[in-house]
Amino acid sequence: MPRKTQRSRRAADAVPVHGGPFGREQAERLLWRAGFGPRPGQAEAFAAKGLTGAVRALTRPGSQALVGPAPTDAEGRPIAPRDAWGHDQLWWLDRMVRSEAPLVERMTLVWHDWFATSLDGVGQQRLMLEQNATLRTHALGSFRALARAVTRDPAMLLWLSGSSNSRWAPNENYARELMELFTLGAHAGYTERDVREQARALTGFRNDWSAGRGPHRFRYDPKFHDRTEKRVFGRRGRYGWKDAVDLSVHHRAHPRFFVRKLWSAFVPTPIPPRTERALAARYVAGGHEIRPVLEAILLHPALYAGPRMVKPPVVHTVGMLRALGRGIDTDAWAWLSGLGGQTLFRPPNVAGWDETRWLDTATYRGRWLAAGYASERTRVADPKAYLPSVGGSETPDEAVDRALAFWAAPTISAATRQRLVAFAVACETVADEKWKRQEYPGLRQNALRMLIATSPDLQTS
């Protein structure tokens, strides 16, 4: 074996692995970070698999089937994701809720943010759904194949002017973002000349347009491609669009850029330099495959011992529905997502969402409303009937336990539990009349459920 390959293999094997406990709490965090939270009983089942078994159950799913009833709008009608406003979002939310392969859907969401494309610029829900399918197909496979597929994807061709890029009028939009945002980073040492030359290499895509159909018939047309020699990253050749992708993926700056960006999707702290080098070596040695790097991140001690991470709004919403066993049965989720700060298929710009703004005074209101909508159909509707249904009496601790059980018993901190119990006690203190003592326990239960769903513990994982 060549000495250089041996060194790469040794570096790839040097990634630390979590050696601490892997119980229900750790499995719960894994299912939130690498999916959309556990269904009832799922955290315990994953804990029983052990760390490696749990990670591989996510990274190597046996099935991508959807389990449960098909999505509907508020009137019980089937959704129309290619046509009706917001139904594209409902379609994807449904996949997140019902999927037996949550990591595949979570990685599809990661790539949607990585290669951020917006319906606002594309104009056709059909094309956005087709791009979504492309991201899912390559979710855990080869990054090189994914980058090539995205480069020729019709939605991306419209979004970043790829089908307006011809040998007569080169357009630099996609060439610049391919390097700056998708493969290398803003400070990777490439030049403005590299951007211009990459734009020439990417020429050749085009599409037709008609008043009735809008943009359609996307294709690569060699007559529109600049066949002359280009100089990219100091190398010369008659490069085409595939070469443009490969030159970026094989650039010396790409492996560490890839590792840092993927790490940040799952761990909120900076990647340790040694881990970055080891993961980059593993990525190169593995032929730019995504799964080996992702598995190493999900096994890393920083994921389990590090600080909590704010859940993206969509992940928080989907997790509540999974915990309740409720599917997509109202189109309200389309506008609720916007209030929470994350509208699927509409990232704010080509750089994707700004994770530092997931929780603020504006978006928190969206999360509160989402929790109300998620739990409304199973709330305590008749407060007078609540106490008889739980045995005639309920202590503050029992009230908190029942509210936690409503959300599939998520792990909460001792401080949060203390505050919830204090609230439950306060509700009893003000129940100074018979009718209050009859009705307040049921009203308290509804309030506790909302407080849990919107607590710091359930906004983070």
Coordinates of C-alpha atoms in Angstrom, one line a residue:
M1 CA 0.0 0.0 0.0
P2 CA 1.5 3.5 -0.9
R3 CA 2.8 5.4 2.1
K4 CA 0.4 8.4 1.4
T5 CA -2.6 6.1 1.4
Q6 CA -1.5 4.5 4.6
R7 CA -1.2 7.9 6.3
S8 CA -4.7 8.8 5.0
R9 CA -6.2 5.6 6.4
R10 CA -4.6 6.2 9.8
A11 CA -5.9 9.7 9.9
A12 CA -9.3 8.5 8.9
D13 CA -9.3 6.0 11.8
A14 CA -8.4 8.7 14.3
V15 CA -11.9 10.2 14.7
P16 CA -12.9 10.1 18.4
V17 CA -16.0 8.0 19.3
H18 CA -18.3 8.7 22.2
G19 CA -17.4 6.3 25.1
G20 CA -19.8 7.6 27.7
P21 CA -23.3 6.3 28.5
F22 CA -25.8 5.7 25.7
G23 CA -29.1 5.5 27.3
R24 CA -32.5 7.0 26.6
E25 CA -31.4 10.6 27.0
Q26 CA -28.5 10.2 24.5
A27 CA -30.7 8.3 22.1
E28 CA -33.2 11.0 22.3
R29 CA -30.6 13.6 21.4
L30 CA -29.4 11.5 18.4
L31 CA -33.0 11.1 17.1
W32 CA -33.5 14.9 17.3
R33 CA -30.2 15.8 15.7
A34 CA -30.3 13.2 13.0
G35 CA -34.0 13.2 12.4
F36 CA -37.1 14.8 13.8
G37 CA -37.3 13.4 17.3
P38 CA -38.5 10.0 18.6
R39 CA -41.9 8.5 18.3
P40 CA -43.3 7.1 21.5
G41 CA -41.0 4.3 22.7
Q42 CA -38.4 4.9 20.0
A43 CA -35.8 6.5 22.3
E44 CA -35.8 3.4 24.5
A45 CA -35.6 1.1 21.4
F46 CA -32.6 3.0 20.0
A47 CA -30.9 3.0 23.4
A48 CA -31.2 -0.8 23.4
K49 CA -29.3 -0.9 20.1
G50 CA -26.2 0.7 21.6
L51 CA -24.4 3.7 20.1
T52 CA -23.1 2.1 16.9
G53 CA -26.3 0.1 16.3
A54 CA -28.4 3.2 16.8
V55 CA -26.3 5.3 14.4
R56 CA -26.3 2.7 11.7
A57 CA -30.0 2.2 12.0
L58 CA -30.3 5.8 10.9
T59 CA -27.5 5.9 8.3
R60 CA -28.4 2.6 6.8
P61 CA -32.2 2.4 6.9
G62 CA -33.8 -0.8 5.7
S63 CA -36.9 1.1 4.4
Q64 CA -37.9 4.6 3.4
A65 CA -41.6 3.7 3.6
L66 CA -44.1 6.2 4.9
V67 CA -46.2 4.9 7.7
G68 CA -49.7 6.3 8.5
P69 CA -52.5 8.0 6.7
A70 CA -51.8 10.2 3.7
P71 CA -51.8 14.0 4.2
T72 CA -55.0 16.1 3.8
D73 CA -56.0 19.7 4.0
A74 CA -58.3 21.0 6.8
E75 CA -61.4 19.7 4.9
G76 CA -60.0 16.2 4.6
R77 CA -59.2 16.5 0.9
P78 CA -56.0 15.1 -0.6
I79 CA -53.3 17.7 -1.0
A80 CA -52.1 19.1 -4.3
P81 CA -48.4 19.7 -3.9
R82 CA -47.7 20.8 -7.5
D83 CA -50.6 23.3 -7.6
A84 CA -52.1 24.6 -4.4
W85 CA -50.4 27.2 -2.4
G86 CA -48.4 25.8 0.5
H87 CA -49.2 22.2 -0.4
D88 CA -45.6 21.6 -1.5
Q89 CA -44.7 22.3 2.1
L90 CA -47.4 20.0 3.4
W91 CA -46.1 17.2 1.2
W92 CA -42.6 17.4 2.6
L93 CA -43.7 17.9 6.2
D94 CA -45.8 14.7 5.7
R95 CA -42.7 12.8 4.6
M96 CA -40.8 14.0 7.7
V97 CA -43.6 13.0 10.0
R98 CA -44.2 9.5 8.5
S99 CA -40.8 8.4 7.2
E100 CA -39.2 5.2 8.4
A101 CA -35.8 6.8 7.4
P102 CA -35.8 10.1 9.3
L103 CA -32.1 10.8 8.6
V104 CA -32.7 10.6 4.8
E105 CA -35.3 13.3 5.2
R106 CA -33.1 15.3 7.6
M107 CA -30.2 15.2 5.1
T108 CA -32.6 16.2 2.4
L109 CA -33.3 19.3 4.5
V110 CA -29.6 19.8 5.1
W111 CA -28.9 19.8 1.3
H112 CA -31.9 22.1 0.7
D113 CA -30.2 24.6 3.0
W114 CA -26.7 23.9 1.5
F115 CA -27.8 24.3 -2.1
A116 CA -30.5 26.8 -1.1
T117 CA -33.0 27.3 -3.9
S118 CA -36.3 29.3 -3.6
L119 CA -39.6 28.9 -5.2
D120 CA -39.7 32.7 -5.3
G121 CA -37.1 32.7 -8.0
V122 CA -38.0 29.4 -9.7
G123 CA -41.8 30.0 -9.9
Q124 CA -42.9 26.3 -10.3
Q125 CA -43.7 24.0 -7.4
R126 CA -43.2 21.1 -9.7
L127 CA -39.6 22.0 -10.3
M128 CA -38.9 22.5 -6.6
L129 CA -40.4 19.0 -5.9
E130 CA -38.2 17.5 -8.5
Q131 CA -35.1 19.1 -7.0
N132 CA -36.3 17.8 -3.6
A133 CA -36.4 14.3 -5.0
T134 CA -32.8 14.7 -6.4
L135 CA -31.5 15.8 -3.0
R136 CA -33.2 12.8 -1.4
T137 CA -31.7 10.4 -3.9
H138 CA -28.2 11.5 -3.1
A139 CA -28.8 12.3 0.5
L140 CA -26.3 9.8 1.9
G141 CA -24.3 9.0 -1.3
S142 CA -21.5 10.7 -3.2
F143 CA -21.2 14.4 -2.8
R144 CA -19.6 14.7 -6.2
A145 CA -22.7 13.0 -7.7
L146 CA -24.9 15.3 -5.7
A147 CA -23.1 18.4 -6.8
R148 CA -23.3 17.3 -10.5
A149 CA -27.0 16.5 -10.1
V150 CA -27.7 19.9 -8.6
T151 CA -25.7 21.7 -11.2
R152 CA -28.0 20.5 -14.0
D153 CA -31.2 20.5 -11.9
P154 CA -33.8 22.7 -13.6
A155 CA -34.8 24.6 -10.4
M156 CA -31.1 25.5 -9.8
L157 CA -30.6 26.4 -13.5
L158 CA -33.4 29.0 -13.1
W159 CA -32.4 30.1 -9.6
L160 CA -28.8 30.9 -10.4
S161 CA -29.1 31.7 -14.1
G162 CA -27.5 28.4 -15.3
S163 CA -29.7 28.1 -18.3
S164 CA -29.0 31.8 -19.2
N165 CA -25.2 31.1 -19.3
S166 CA -24.0 30.7 -22.9
R167 CA -20.7 31.0 -24.7
W168 CA -21.9 34.4 -26.1
A169 CA -22.9 35.8 -22.7
P170 CA -21.3 33.9 -19.8
N171 CA -23.2 34.3 -16.5
E172 CA -21.1 34.0 -13.3
N173 CA -23.9 33.4 -10.8
Y174 CA -23.7 29.7 -10.4
A175 CA -19.9 29.5 -10.9
R176 CA -19.4 31.9 -8.0
E177 CA -21.8 30.1 -5.6
L178 CA -20.5 26.7 -6.6
M179 CA -17.2 27.7 -5.1
E180 CA -18.1 30.2 -2.4
L181 CA -21.2 28.4 -0.9
F182 CA -21.3 24.8 -2.1
T183 CA -17.8 23.4 -2.3
L184 CA -14.9 25.7 -1.1
G185 CA -15.9 28.7 1.0
A186 CA -15.4 32.4 0.6
H187 CA -11.7 32.4 1.5
A188 CA -10.4 29.3 -0.3
G189 CA -7.9 31.2 -2.5
Y190 CA -9.6 31.2 -5.8
T191 CA -9.7 34.3 -7.9
E192 CA -12.1 36.4 -9.9
R193 CA -10.5 34.8 -13.0
D194 CA -11.3 31.4 -11.6
V195 CA -15.0 32.5 -11.3
R196 CA -15.0 33.8 -14.9
E197 CA -13.4 30.6 -16.3
Q198 CA -15.7 28.4 -14.3
A199 CA -18.6 30.3 -15.7
R200 CA -17.3 29.6 -19.2
A201 CA -16.9 25.9 -18.4
L202 CA -20.5 25.8 -17.2
T203 CA -22.0 27.2 -20.4
G204 CA -24.4 25.0 -22.5
F205 CA -27.6 24.6 -20.5
R206 CA -30.7 26.1 -21.9
N207 CA -34.5 25.8 -21.7
D208 CA -37.6 26.7 -23.7
W209 CA -40.3 29.1 -22.5
S210 CA -43.9 29.5 -23.4
A211 CA -46.8 31.6 -22.0
G212 CA -48.8 28.4 -21.2
R213 CA -46.0 26.3 -19.6
G214 CA -43.4 28.8 -18.5
P215 CA -39.8 27.5 -18.5
H216 CA -39.6 23.9 -19.7
R217 CA -37.5 21.4 -21.7
F218 CA -34.3 21.9 -19.8
R219 CA -31.3 20.4 -21.6
Y220 CA -27.6 20.7 -22.3
D221 CA -26.9 22.0 -25.8
P222 CA -23.3 21.6 -26.9
K223 CA -23.8 24.5 -29.4
F224 CA -24.2 26.9 -26.5
H225 CA -21.1 25.7 -24.7
D226 CA -17.8 27.5 -24.9
R227 CA -15.4 24.8 -26.2
T228 CA -12.2 26.9 -25.9
E229 CA -9.5 26.4 -23.4
K230 CA -10.0 27.6 -19.8
R231 CA -7.6 28.1 -16.9
V232 CA -9.1 27.2 -13.5
F233 CA -7.1 27.0 -10.3
G234 CA -3.9 27.2 -12.4
R235 CA -4.8 24.3 -14.6
R236 CA -5.6 24.5 -18.3
G237 CA -8.1 22.4 -20.3
R238 CA -11.2 22.5 -22.5
Y239 CA -13.4 22.1 -19.4
G240 CA -17.1 21.5 -19.5
W241 CA -19.8 21.6 -16.8
K242 CA -18.8 18.2 -15.2
D243 CA -15.2 19.4 -15.1
A244 CA -16.3 22.5 -13.3
V245 CA -17.8 20.5 -10.5
D246 CA -15.0 18.0 -10.3
L247 CA -12.3 20.8 -10.2
S248 CA -14.2 22.2 -7.2
V249 CA -14.7 18.9 -5.4
H250 CA -11.0 17.9 -5.9
H251 CA -9.7 21.3 -4.9
R252 CA -7.5 21.1 -1.8
A253 CA -9.8 23.4 0.2
H254 CA -12.9 21.3 -0.4
P255 CA -12.6 18.4 2.1
R256 CA -12.2 20.7 5.1
F257 CA -14.9 23.0 3.9
F258 CA -17.3 20.0 3.5
V259 CA -16.4 18.6 6.9
R260 CA -16.9 21.9 8.7
K261 CA -20.2 22.7 7.0
L262 CA -21.6 19.2 7.6
W263 CA -20.4 19.2 11.2
S264 CA -22.2 22.5 11.9
A265 CA -25.5 20.9 10.8
F266 CA -25.3 18.5 13.8
V267 CA -23.0 20.0 16.4
P268 CA -23.3 23.6 17.7
T269 CA -19.6 23.9 18.7
P270 CA -16.6 24.4 16.4
I271 CA -15.1 21.2 15.1
P272 CA -11.8 20.3 16.9
P273 CA -8.8 20.7 14.5
R274 CA -7.7 17.1 14.9
T275 CA -11.2 15.9 14.2
E276 CA -11.5 18.1 11.2
R277 CA -8.2 16.7 9.7
A278 CA -9.3 13.1 10.5
L279 CA -12.8 13.6 8.9
A280 CA -11.3 15.3 5.9
A281 CA -8.9 12.4 5.4
R282 CA -11.8 9.9 5.8
Y283 CA -13.8 11.8 3.2
V284 CA -11.0 11.8 0.6
A285 CA -10.1 8.2 1.3
G286 CA -13.8 7.2 0.9
G287 CA -14.1 8.8 -2.6
H288 CA -16.1 11.8 -1.4
E289 CA -18.9 9.6 0.1
I290 CA -21.2 11.4 2.6
R291 CA -22.2 8.4 4.7
P292 CA -18.8 7.6 6.3
V293 CA -18.3 11.2 7.4
L294 CA -21.8 11.5 8.7
E295 CA -21.6 8.3 10.7
A296 CA -18.3 9.6 12.3
I297 CA -20.0 12.9 13.3
L298 CA -23.0 11.0 14.8
L299 CA -20.6 8.8 16.8
H300 CA -18.5 11.7 18.0
P301 CA -18.3 12.6 21.7
A302 CA -19.1 16.3 21.0
L303 CA -22.6 15.4 19.8
Y304 CA -23.5 13.8 23.2
A305 CA -21.3 15.7 25.7
G306 CA -21.6 19.2 24.1
P307 CA -24.1 21.9 24.7
R308 CA -27.7 21.8 23.5
M309 CA -28.6 22.9 19.9
V310 CA -31.6 24.9 18.9
K311 CA -34.0 22.9 16.8
P312 CA -34.9 24.4 13.4
P313 CA -38.6 25.4 13.4
V314 CA -39.6 22.7 11.0
V315 CA -37.8 20.1 13.1
H316 CA -39.6 21.3 16.3
T317 CA -43.0 21.1 14.5
V318 CA -42.5 17.7 13.0
G319 CA -41.2 16.4 16.3
M320 CA -44.4 17.4 18.1
L321 CA -46.5 15.7 15.5
R322 CA -44.4 12.5 15.6
A323 CA -44.7 12.5 19.4
L324 CA -48.5 12.8 19.2
G325 CA -48.9 10.3 16.4
R326 CA -50.6 13.0 14.4
G327 CA -50.2 13.4 10.6
I328 CA -50.6 16.3 8.3
D329 CA -54.4 17.0 8.4
T330 CA -54.6 20.8 8.0
D331 CA -53.0 23.3 5.7
A332 CA -52.3 25.6 8.6
W333 CA -48.8 24.3 8.7
A334 CA -47.9 26.2 5.6
W335 CA -48.3 29.6 7.2
L336 CA -47.2 28.5 10.7
S337 CA -43.8 27.5 9.2
G338 CA -43.4 31.1 8.0
L339 CA -44.2 32.5 11.5
G340 CA -41.6 30.2 12.9
G341 CA -39.0 31.5 10.5
Q342 CA -38.5 28.6 8.2
T343 CA -40.7 28.1 5.1
L344 CA -39.8 25.0 3.2
F345 CA -38.9 25.7 -0.5
R346 CA -38.4 29.3 0.3
P347 CA -35.0 29.9 2.0
P348 CA -34.3 33.6 2.3
N349 CA -31.3 33.7 -0.1
V350 CA -28.7 31.5 -1.8
A351 CA -26.8 31.2 1.5
G352 CA -29.8 29.4 3.2
W353 CA -31.3 30.1 6.6
D354 CA -29.5 32.0 9.3
E355 CA -29.5 29.5 12.3
T356 CA -28.7 32.3 14.7
R357 CA -32.2 33.6 14.2
W358 CA -34.1 30.4 14.9
L359 CA -35.2 31.8 18.3
D360 CA -36.1 35.4 18.8
T361 CA -39.1 37.4 20.0
A362 CA -40.8 37.2 16.6
T363 CA -40.2 33.5 15.7
Y364 CA -41.0 32.2 19.2
R365 CA -44.6 33.3 18.7
G366 CA -44.7 30.9 15.7
R367 CA -43.4 28.0 17.8
W368 CA -46.1 28.8 20.4
L369 CA -48.8 28.8 17.8
A370 CA -47.5 25.6 16.3
A371 CA -47.6 23.9 19.7
G372 CA -51.2 25.0 20.1
Y373 CA -52.2 23.7 16.7
A374 CA -50.3 20.4 17.2
S375 CA -52.1 19.6 20.5
E376 CA -55.5 21.2 19.9
R377 CA -57.3 18.0 18.8
T378 CA -56.2 16.1 21.9
R379 CA -56.5 18.8 24.5
V380 CA -58.7 18.6 27.6
A381 CA -61.9 19.9 26.0
D382 CA -64.1 19.5 29.1
P383 CA -62.3 20.6 32.3
K384 CA -65.1 19.2 34.5
A385 CA -64.6 15.7 33.1
Y386 CA -60.8 15.7 33.6
L387 CA -60.4 14.7 37.3
P388 CA -62.8 11.8 37.0
S389 CA -60.9 10.5 34.0
V390 CA -57.6 10.4 36.0
G391 CA -59.0 8.9 39.2
G392 CA -60.6 11.8 40.9
S393 CA -57.5 13.6 42.1
E394 CA -54.1 14.7 40.9
T395 CA -51.1 16.1 42.7
P396 CA -48.9 18.8 41.1
D397 CA -46.2 16.1 40.4
E398 CA -48.7 13.8 38.8
A399 CA -50.0 16.7 36.7
V400 CA -46.5 17.3 35.3
D401 CA -45.9 13.6 34.7
R402 CA -49.2 13.4 32.7
A403 CA -48.3 16.5 30.7
L404 CA -44.9 15.0 29.9
A405 CA -46.5 11.7 28.9
F406 CA -48.7 13.6 26.5
W407 CA -45.5 14.5 24.6
A408 CA -44.1 11.0 24.8
A409 CA -42.1 11.7 28.0
P410 CA -39.3 13.9 26.7
T411 CA -36.2 14.4 28.9
I412 CA -36.3 17.7 30.7
S413 CA -33.9 19.3 33.2
A414 CA -34.4 19.4 36.9
A415 CA -34.8 23.2 36.8
T416 CA -37.5 23.0 34.2
R417 CA -39.4 20.3 36.1
Q418 CA -39.1 22.4 39.3
R419 CA -40.7 25.4 37.5
L420 CA -43.5 23.2 36.0
V421 CA -44.3 21.8 39.4
A422 CA -44.3 25.3 40.9
F423 CA -46.8 26.4 38.3
A424 CA -49.0 23.4 39.0
V425 CA -48.9 24.2 42.8
A426 CA -49.8 27.8 42.1
C427 CA -52.9 26.7 40.1
E428 CA -54.0 24.8 43.2
T429 CA -53.4 27.8 45.4
V430 CA -55.8 30.0 43.5
A431 CA -58.5 27.3 43.3
D432 CA -60.5 28.8 46.2
E433 CA -64.0 27.8 45.1
K434 CA -65.6 24.5 44.3
W435 CA -66.1 25.2 40.6
K436 CA -62.4 26.2 40.4
R437 CA -61.3 23.0 42.1
Q438 CA -63.3 21.0 39.6
E439 CA -62.2 22.8 36.4
Y440 CA -58.7 24.1 37.1
P441 CA -56.9 20.7 37.0
G442 CA -58.1 20.2 33.4
L443 CA -57.1 23.8 32.4
R444 CA -53.8 23.3 34.2
Q445 CA -53.1 20.2 32.2
N446 CA -53.6 22.1 28.9
A447 CA -51.3 24.8 30.2
L448 CA -48.6 22.4 31.3
R449 CA -48.6 20.8 27.9
M450 CA -48.1 24.1 26.2
L451 CA -45.4 25.1 28.7
I452 CA -43.5 21.8 28.0
A453 CA -43.7 22.1 24.3
T454 CA -42.4 25.7 24.3
S455 CA -39.8 25.1 27.1
P456 CA -36.1 25.6 26.5
D457 CA -35.7 21.8 26.7
L458 CA -38.0 21.1 23.8
Q459 CA -36.7 24.1 21.7
T460 CA -33.3 22.5 21.9
S461 CA -31.7 19.0 21.8

